[in-house]
Coordinates of C-alpha atoms (C1' of nucleotides) in Angstrom, one line a residue:
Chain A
X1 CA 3.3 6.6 -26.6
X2 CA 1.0 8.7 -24.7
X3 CA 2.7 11.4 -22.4
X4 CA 0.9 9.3 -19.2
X5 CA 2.2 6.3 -20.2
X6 CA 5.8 7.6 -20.3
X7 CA 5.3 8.9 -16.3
X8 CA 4.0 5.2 -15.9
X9 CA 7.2 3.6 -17.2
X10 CA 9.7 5.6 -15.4
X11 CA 7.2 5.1 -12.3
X12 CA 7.4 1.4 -13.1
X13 CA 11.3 1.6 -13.3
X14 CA 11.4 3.8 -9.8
X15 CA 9.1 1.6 -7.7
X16 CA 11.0 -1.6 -9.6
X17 CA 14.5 -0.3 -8.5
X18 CA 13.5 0.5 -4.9
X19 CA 12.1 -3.2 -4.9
X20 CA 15.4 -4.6 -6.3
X21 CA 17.4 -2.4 -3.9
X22 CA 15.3 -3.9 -0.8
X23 CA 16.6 -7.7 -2.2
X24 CA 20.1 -6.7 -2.4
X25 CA 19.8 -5.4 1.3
X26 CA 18.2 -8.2 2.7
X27 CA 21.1 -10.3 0.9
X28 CA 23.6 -8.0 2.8
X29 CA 22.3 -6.9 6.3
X30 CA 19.4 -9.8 6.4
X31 CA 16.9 -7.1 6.4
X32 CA 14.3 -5.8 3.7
X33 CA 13.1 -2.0 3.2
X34 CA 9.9 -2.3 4.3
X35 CA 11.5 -4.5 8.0
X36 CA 14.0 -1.9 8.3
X37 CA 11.1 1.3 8.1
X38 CA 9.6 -0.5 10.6
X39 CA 12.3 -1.2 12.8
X40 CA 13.4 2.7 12.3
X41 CA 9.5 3.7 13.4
X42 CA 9.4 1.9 16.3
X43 CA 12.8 3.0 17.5
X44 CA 11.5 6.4 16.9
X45 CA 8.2 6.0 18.6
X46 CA 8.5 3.5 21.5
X47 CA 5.6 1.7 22.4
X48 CA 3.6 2.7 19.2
X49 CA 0.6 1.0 18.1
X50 CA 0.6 -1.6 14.8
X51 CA -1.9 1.1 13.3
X52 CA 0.3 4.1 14.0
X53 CA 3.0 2.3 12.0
X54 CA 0.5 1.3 9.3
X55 CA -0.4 5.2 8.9
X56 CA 2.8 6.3 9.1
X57 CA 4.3 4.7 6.3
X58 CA 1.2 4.3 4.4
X59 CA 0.9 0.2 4.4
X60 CA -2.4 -2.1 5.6
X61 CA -2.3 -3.2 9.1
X62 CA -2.4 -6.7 7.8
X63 CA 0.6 -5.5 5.7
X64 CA 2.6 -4.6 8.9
X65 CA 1.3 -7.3 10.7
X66 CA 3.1 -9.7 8.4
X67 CA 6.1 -8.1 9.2
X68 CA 6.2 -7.9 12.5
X69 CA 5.8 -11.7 12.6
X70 CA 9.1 -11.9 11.0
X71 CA 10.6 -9.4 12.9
X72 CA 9.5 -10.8 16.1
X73 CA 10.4 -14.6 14.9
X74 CA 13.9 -12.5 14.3
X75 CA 13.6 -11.6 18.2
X76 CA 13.8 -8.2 16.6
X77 CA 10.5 -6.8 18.1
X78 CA 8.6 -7.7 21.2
X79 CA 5.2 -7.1 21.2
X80 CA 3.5 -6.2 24.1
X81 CA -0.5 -6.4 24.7
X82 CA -1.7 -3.5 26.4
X83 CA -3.0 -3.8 29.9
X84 CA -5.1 -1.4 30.2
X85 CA -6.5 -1.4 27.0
X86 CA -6.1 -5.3 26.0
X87 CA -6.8 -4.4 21.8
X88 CA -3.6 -2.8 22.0
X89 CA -0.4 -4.1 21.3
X90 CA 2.5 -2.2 22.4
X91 CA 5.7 -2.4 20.0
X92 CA 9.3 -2.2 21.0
X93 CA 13.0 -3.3 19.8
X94 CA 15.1 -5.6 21.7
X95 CA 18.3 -5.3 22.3
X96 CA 19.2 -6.8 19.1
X97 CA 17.2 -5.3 17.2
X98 CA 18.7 -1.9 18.4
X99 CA 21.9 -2.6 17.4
X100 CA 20.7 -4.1 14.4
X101 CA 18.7 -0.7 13.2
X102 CA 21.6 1.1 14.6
X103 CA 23.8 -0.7 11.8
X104 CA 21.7 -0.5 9.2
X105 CA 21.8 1.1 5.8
X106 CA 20.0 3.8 5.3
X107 CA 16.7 2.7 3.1
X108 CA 17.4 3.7 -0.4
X109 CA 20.4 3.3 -2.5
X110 CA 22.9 5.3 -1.1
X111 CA 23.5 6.5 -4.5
X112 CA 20.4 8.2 -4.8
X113 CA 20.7 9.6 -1.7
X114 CA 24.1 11.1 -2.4
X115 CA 22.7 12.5 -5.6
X116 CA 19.6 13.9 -4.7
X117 CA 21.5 15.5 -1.7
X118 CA 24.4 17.1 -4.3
X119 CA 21.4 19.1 -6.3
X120 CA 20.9 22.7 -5.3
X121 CA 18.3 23.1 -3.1
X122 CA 15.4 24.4 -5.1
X123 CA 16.0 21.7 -7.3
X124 CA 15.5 19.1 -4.1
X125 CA 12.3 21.2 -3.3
X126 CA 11.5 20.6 -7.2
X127 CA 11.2 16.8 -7.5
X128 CA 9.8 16.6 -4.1
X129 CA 7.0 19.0 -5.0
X130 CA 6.5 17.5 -8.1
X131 CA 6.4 14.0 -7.1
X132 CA 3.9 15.1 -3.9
X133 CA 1.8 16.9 -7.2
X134 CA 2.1 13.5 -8.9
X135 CA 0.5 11.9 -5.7
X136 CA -2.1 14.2 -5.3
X137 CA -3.4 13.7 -8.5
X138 CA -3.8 9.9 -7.6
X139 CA -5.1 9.9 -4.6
X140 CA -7.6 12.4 -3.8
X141 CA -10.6 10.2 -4.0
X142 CA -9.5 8.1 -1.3
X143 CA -7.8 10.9 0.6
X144 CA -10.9 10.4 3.5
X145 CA -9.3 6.7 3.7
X146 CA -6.1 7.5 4.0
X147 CA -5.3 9.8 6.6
X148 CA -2.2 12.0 5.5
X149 CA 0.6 11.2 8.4
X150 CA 4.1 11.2 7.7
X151 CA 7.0 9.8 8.0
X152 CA 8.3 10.9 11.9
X153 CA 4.9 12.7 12.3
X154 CA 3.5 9.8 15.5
X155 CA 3.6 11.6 18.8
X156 CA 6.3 9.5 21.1
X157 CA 4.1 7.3 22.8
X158 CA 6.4 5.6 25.0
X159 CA 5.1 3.3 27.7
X160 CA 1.0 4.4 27.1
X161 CA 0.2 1.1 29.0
Chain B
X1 CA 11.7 14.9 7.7
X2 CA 15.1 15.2 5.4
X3 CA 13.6 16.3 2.2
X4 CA 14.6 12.8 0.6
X5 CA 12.3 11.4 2.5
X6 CA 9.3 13.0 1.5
X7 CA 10.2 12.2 -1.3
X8 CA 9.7 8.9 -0.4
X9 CA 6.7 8.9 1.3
X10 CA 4.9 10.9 -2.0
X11 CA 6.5 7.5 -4.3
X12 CA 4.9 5.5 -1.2
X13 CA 1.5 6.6 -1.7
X14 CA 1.6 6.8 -5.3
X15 CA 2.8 3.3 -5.4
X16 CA -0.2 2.4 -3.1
X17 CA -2.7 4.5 -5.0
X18 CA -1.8 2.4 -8.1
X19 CA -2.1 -0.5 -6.1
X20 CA -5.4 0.3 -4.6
X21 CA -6.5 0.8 -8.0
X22 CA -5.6 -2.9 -9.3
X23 CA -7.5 -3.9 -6.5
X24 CA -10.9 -2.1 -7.3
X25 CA -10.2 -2.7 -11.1
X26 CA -10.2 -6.1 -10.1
X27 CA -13.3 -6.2 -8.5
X28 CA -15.2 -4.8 -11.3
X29 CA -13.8 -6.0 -14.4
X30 CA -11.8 -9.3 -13.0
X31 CA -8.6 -8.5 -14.3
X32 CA -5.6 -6.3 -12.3
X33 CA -3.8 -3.8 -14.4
X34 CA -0.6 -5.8 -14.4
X35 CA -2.7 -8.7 -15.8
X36 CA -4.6 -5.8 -18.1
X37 CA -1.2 -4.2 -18.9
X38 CA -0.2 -7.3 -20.1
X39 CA -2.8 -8.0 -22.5
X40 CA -2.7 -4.9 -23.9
X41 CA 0.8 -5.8 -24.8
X42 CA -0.2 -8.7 -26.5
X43 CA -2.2 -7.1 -28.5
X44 CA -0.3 -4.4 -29.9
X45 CA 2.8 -7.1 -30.8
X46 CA 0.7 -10.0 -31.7
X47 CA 3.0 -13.3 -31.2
X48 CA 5.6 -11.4 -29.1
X49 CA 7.8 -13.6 -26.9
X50 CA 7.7 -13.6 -22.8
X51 CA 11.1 -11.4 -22.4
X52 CA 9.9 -9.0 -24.9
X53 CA 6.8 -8.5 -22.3
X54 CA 8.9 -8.6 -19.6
X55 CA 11.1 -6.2 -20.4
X56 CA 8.9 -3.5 -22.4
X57 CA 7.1 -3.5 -18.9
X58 CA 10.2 -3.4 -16.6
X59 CA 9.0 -6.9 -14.8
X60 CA 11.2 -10.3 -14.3
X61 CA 10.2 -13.3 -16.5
X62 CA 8.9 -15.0 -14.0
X63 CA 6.5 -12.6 -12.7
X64 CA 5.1 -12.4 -16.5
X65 CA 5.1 -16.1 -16.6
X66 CA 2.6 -16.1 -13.6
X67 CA 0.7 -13.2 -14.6
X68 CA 0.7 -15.5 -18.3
X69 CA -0.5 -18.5 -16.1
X70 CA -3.8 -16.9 -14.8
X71 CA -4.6 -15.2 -18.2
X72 CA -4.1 -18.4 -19.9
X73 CA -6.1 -20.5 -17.0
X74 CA -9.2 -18.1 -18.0
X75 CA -8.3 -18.2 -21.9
X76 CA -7.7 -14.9 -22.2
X77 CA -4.2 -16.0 -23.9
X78 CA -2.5 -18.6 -25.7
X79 CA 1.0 -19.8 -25.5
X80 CA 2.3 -21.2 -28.6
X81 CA 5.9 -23.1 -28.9
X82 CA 7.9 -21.7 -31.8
X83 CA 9.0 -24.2 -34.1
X84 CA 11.1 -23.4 -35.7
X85 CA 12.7 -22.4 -31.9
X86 CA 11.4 -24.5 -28.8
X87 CA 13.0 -22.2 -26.4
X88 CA 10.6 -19.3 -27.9
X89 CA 7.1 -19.2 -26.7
X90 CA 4.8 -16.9 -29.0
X91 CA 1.9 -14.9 -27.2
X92 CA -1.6 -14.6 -28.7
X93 CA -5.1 -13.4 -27.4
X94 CA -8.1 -15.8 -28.1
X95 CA -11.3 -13.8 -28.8
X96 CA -12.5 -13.7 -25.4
X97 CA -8.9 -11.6 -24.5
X98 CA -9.5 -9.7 -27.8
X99 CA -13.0 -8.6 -26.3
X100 CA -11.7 -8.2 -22.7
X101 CA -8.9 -5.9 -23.2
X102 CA -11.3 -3.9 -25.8
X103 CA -13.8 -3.7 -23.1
X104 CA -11.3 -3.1 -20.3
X105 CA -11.0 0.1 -18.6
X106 CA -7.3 2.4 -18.8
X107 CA -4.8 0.8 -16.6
X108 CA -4.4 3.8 -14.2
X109 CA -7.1 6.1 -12.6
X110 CA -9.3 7.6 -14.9
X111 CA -9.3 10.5 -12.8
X112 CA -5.6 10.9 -12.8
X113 CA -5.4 10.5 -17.1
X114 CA -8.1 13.2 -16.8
X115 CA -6.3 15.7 -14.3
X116 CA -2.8 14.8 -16.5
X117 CA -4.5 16.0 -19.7
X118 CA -5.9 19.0 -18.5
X119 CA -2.6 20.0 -17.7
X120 CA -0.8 22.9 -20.1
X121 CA 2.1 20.7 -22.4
X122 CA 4.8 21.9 -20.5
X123 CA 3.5 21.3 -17.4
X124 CA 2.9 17.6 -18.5
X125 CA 6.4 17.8 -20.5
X126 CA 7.9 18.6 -16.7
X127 CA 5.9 16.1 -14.3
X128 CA 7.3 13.2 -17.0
X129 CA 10.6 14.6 -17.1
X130 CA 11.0 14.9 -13.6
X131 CA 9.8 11.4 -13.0
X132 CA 12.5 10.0 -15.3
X133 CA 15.2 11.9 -13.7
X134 CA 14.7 10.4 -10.5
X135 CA 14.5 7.0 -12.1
X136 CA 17.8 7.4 -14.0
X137 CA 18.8 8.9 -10.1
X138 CA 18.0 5.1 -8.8
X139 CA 19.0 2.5 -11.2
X140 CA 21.8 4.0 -12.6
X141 CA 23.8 1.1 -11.0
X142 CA 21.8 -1.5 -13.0
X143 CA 21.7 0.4 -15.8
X144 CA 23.7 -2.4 -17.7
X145 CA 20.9 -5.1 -16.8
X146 CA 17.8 -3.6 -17.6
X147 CA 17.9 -2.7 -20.9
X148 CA 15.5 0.6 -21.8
X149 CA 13.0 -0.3 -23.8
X150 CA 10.0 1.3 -23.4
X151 CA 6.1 0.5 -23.6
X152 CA 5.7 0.0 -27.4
X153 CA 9.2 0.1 -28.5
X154 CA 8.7 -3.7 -29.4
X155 CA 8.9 -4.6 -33.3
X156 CA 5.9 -5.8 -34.4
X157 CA 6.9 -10.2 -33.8
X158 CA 3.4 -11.4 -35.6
X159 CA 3.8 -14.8 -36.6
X160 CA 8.3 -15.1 -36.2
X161 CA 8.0 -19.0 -36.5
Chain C
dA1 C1' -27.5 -3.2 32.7
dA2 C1' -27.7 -4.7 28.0
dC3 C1' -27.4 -4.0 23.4
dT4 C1' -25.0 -1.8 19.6
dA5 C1' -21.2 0.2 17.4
dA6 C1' -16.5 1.1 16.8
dT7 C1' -11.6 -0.1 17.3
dG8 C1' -7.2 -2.8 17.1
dG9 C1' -5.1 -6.7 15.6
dT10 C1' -4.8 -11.1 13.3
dT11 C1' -5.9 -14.6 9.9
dC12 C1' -7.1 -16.0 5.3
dG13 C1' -6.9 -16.0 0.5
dT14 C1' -5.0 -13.9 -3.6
dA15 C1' -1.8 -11.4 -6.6
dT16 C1' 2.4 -9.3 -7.4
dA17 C1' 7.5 -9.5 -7.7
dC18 C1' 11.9 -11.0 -7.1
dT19 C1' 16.2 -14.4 -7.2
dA20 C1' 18.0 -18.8 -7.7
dA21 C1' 17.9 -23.1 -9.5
dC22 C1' 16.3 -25.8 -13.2
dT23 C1' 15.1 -27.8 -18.1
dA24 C1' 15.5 -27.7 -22.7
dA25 C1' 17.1 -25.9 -26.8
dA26 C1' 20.3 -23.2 -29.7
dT27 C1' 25.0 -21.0 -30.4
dT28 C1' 29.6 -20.8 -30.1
dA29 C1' 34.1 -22.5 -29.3
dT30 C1' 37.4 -25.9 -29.4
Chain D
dA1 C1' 31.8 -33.3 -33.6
dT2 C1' 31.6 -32.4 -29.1
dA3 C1' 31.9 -29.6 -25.2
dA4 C1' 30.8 -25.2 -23.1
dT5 C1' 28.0 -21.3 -23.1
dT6 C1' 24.1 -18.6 -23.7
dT7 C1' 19.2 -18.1 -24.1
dA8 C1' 14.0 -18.7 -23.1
dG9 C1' 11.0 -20.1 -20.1
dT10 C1' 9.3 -22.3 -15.9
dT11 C1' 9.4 -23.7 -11.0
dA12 C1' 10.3 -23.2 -6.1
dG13 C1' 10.7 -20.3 -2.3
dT14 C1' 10.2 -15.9 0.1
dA15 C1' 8.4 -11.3 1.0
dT16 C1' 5.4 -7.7 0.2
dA17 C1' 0.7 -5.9 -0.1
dC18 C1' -4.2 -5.8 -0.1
dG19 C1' -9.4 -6.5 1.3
dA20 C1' -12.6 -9.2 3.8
dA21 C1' -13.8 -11.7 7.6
dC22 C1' -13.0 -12.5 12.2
dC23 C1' -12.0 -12.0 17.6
dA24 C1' -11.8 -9.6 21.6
dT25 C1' -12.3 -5.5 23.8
dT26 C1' -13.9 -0.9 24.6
dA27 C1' -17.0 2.9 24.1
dG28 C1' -21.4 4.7 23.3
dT29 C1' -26.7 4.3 23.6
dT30 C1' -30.7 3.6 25.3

DNA sequence: AACTAATGGTTCGTATACTAACTAAATTAT
DNA sequence: ATAATTTAGTTAGTATACGAACCATTAGTT
């Protein structure tokens, strides 16, 4: 088996376990990975824009889109059109949904978490490095479409309206 | 940003960058890589059965079964019923799939192969490492249920019935 | 002022990807 | 021999995830 193939697999076994782990979460707390980042950005970033939250997390707007609706039909999420700039649509968590990201799990097995926190620093610094090397070297064509936010990076854009 | 979430985000936009891919793949040659990965499978264990697939690729049965419905809707495949065990379904290209997967570009960016085997060997021998210790950091837990074989581990299952 | 471009979001269509429930067949146990 | 279990594959239902096409609105040009 070629050496790229082997990265491959073990990517195929990463990307499959954090997919697995987002079933079992939804089976316990009702909510998916992908809901619960969401829910996390927007408490972070009141008021934020769908496309911030698409950046941030590095999904399609139609991607988050989708979501939202089922936040939303959850009574999770209110969205709120922008008065004075009617494209926009202001996102915020009710109540509920408060309480309900406040309760959450955090959004990756909690093993892996507790691991990756046990190994000596450099060695944290090490497979993050690596794995940000790794995605360097996949996306740099489209690195113009893709505009490299972060996690926590959105300015706090509460009540722009 | 806790470091474990950068981590995160880099898996993120890998994840997306070999999604994006399957996209454009798609668009030139008609087939995604999961659907290409598949045949290529196929080919190298000539009569294999649907959980061999599923699990030298790290994908639930019934997500190969519906990747095996659109190959075999285009006749890229065929399915053929053991006899000598119903339950068994043996896998087999027809020409046109012989042709197609022959003809088919690598199933991951060309560019990233090319960047990966420019690299010195340890530096490759690291990157792969790396990735499969964070894997064995995340499914530990499942361990039990997902069996490790790998990509081309599969016995050679040319004509079983 | 009027036409053009760009922006933000949604909708549509398609493909993954999973579990759970199911059918059918083969094994094992009683 | 017959019942219970296991195995292989499919089907149904749901949730990502994407691009492309589409509104509505805003910004920019002329």
């Amino acid at each position: 088996m070629q050496k790229y193939e082997e990265l491959l697999v073990s990517l195929r076994k990463v990307t499959r376990a954090i997919g697995l782990y987002s079933k079992k979460l939804s089976k316990e707390s009702g909510l998916t990975s992908p809901q619960l980042i969401v829910l996390k950005e927007i408490d972070q970033h009141k008021g934020c824009m769908v496309k911030d939250i698409a950046q941030s997390i590095n999904l399609s707007s139609a991607t988050v889109t989708s979501i939202l609706d089922r936040l939303e039909a959850r009574s999770y999420v209110i969205r709120e059109r922008s008065l004075t700039d009617k494209r926009r649509v202001g996102l915020h968590l009710t109540e509920l949904g408060k309480t309900v990201v406040k309760d959450a799990p955090r959004p990756l097995q909690a093993h892996f978490i507790d691991r990756f926190e046990k190994l000596e620093e450099w060695e944290q610094t090490q497979l993050v490095s690596t794995m940000q090397r790794i995605a360097s070297m996949m996306d740099a064509e489209n690195l113009d479409a893709a505009p490299l936010l972060e996690v926590g990076a959105l300015q706090d854009m509460t009540t722009p309206e």
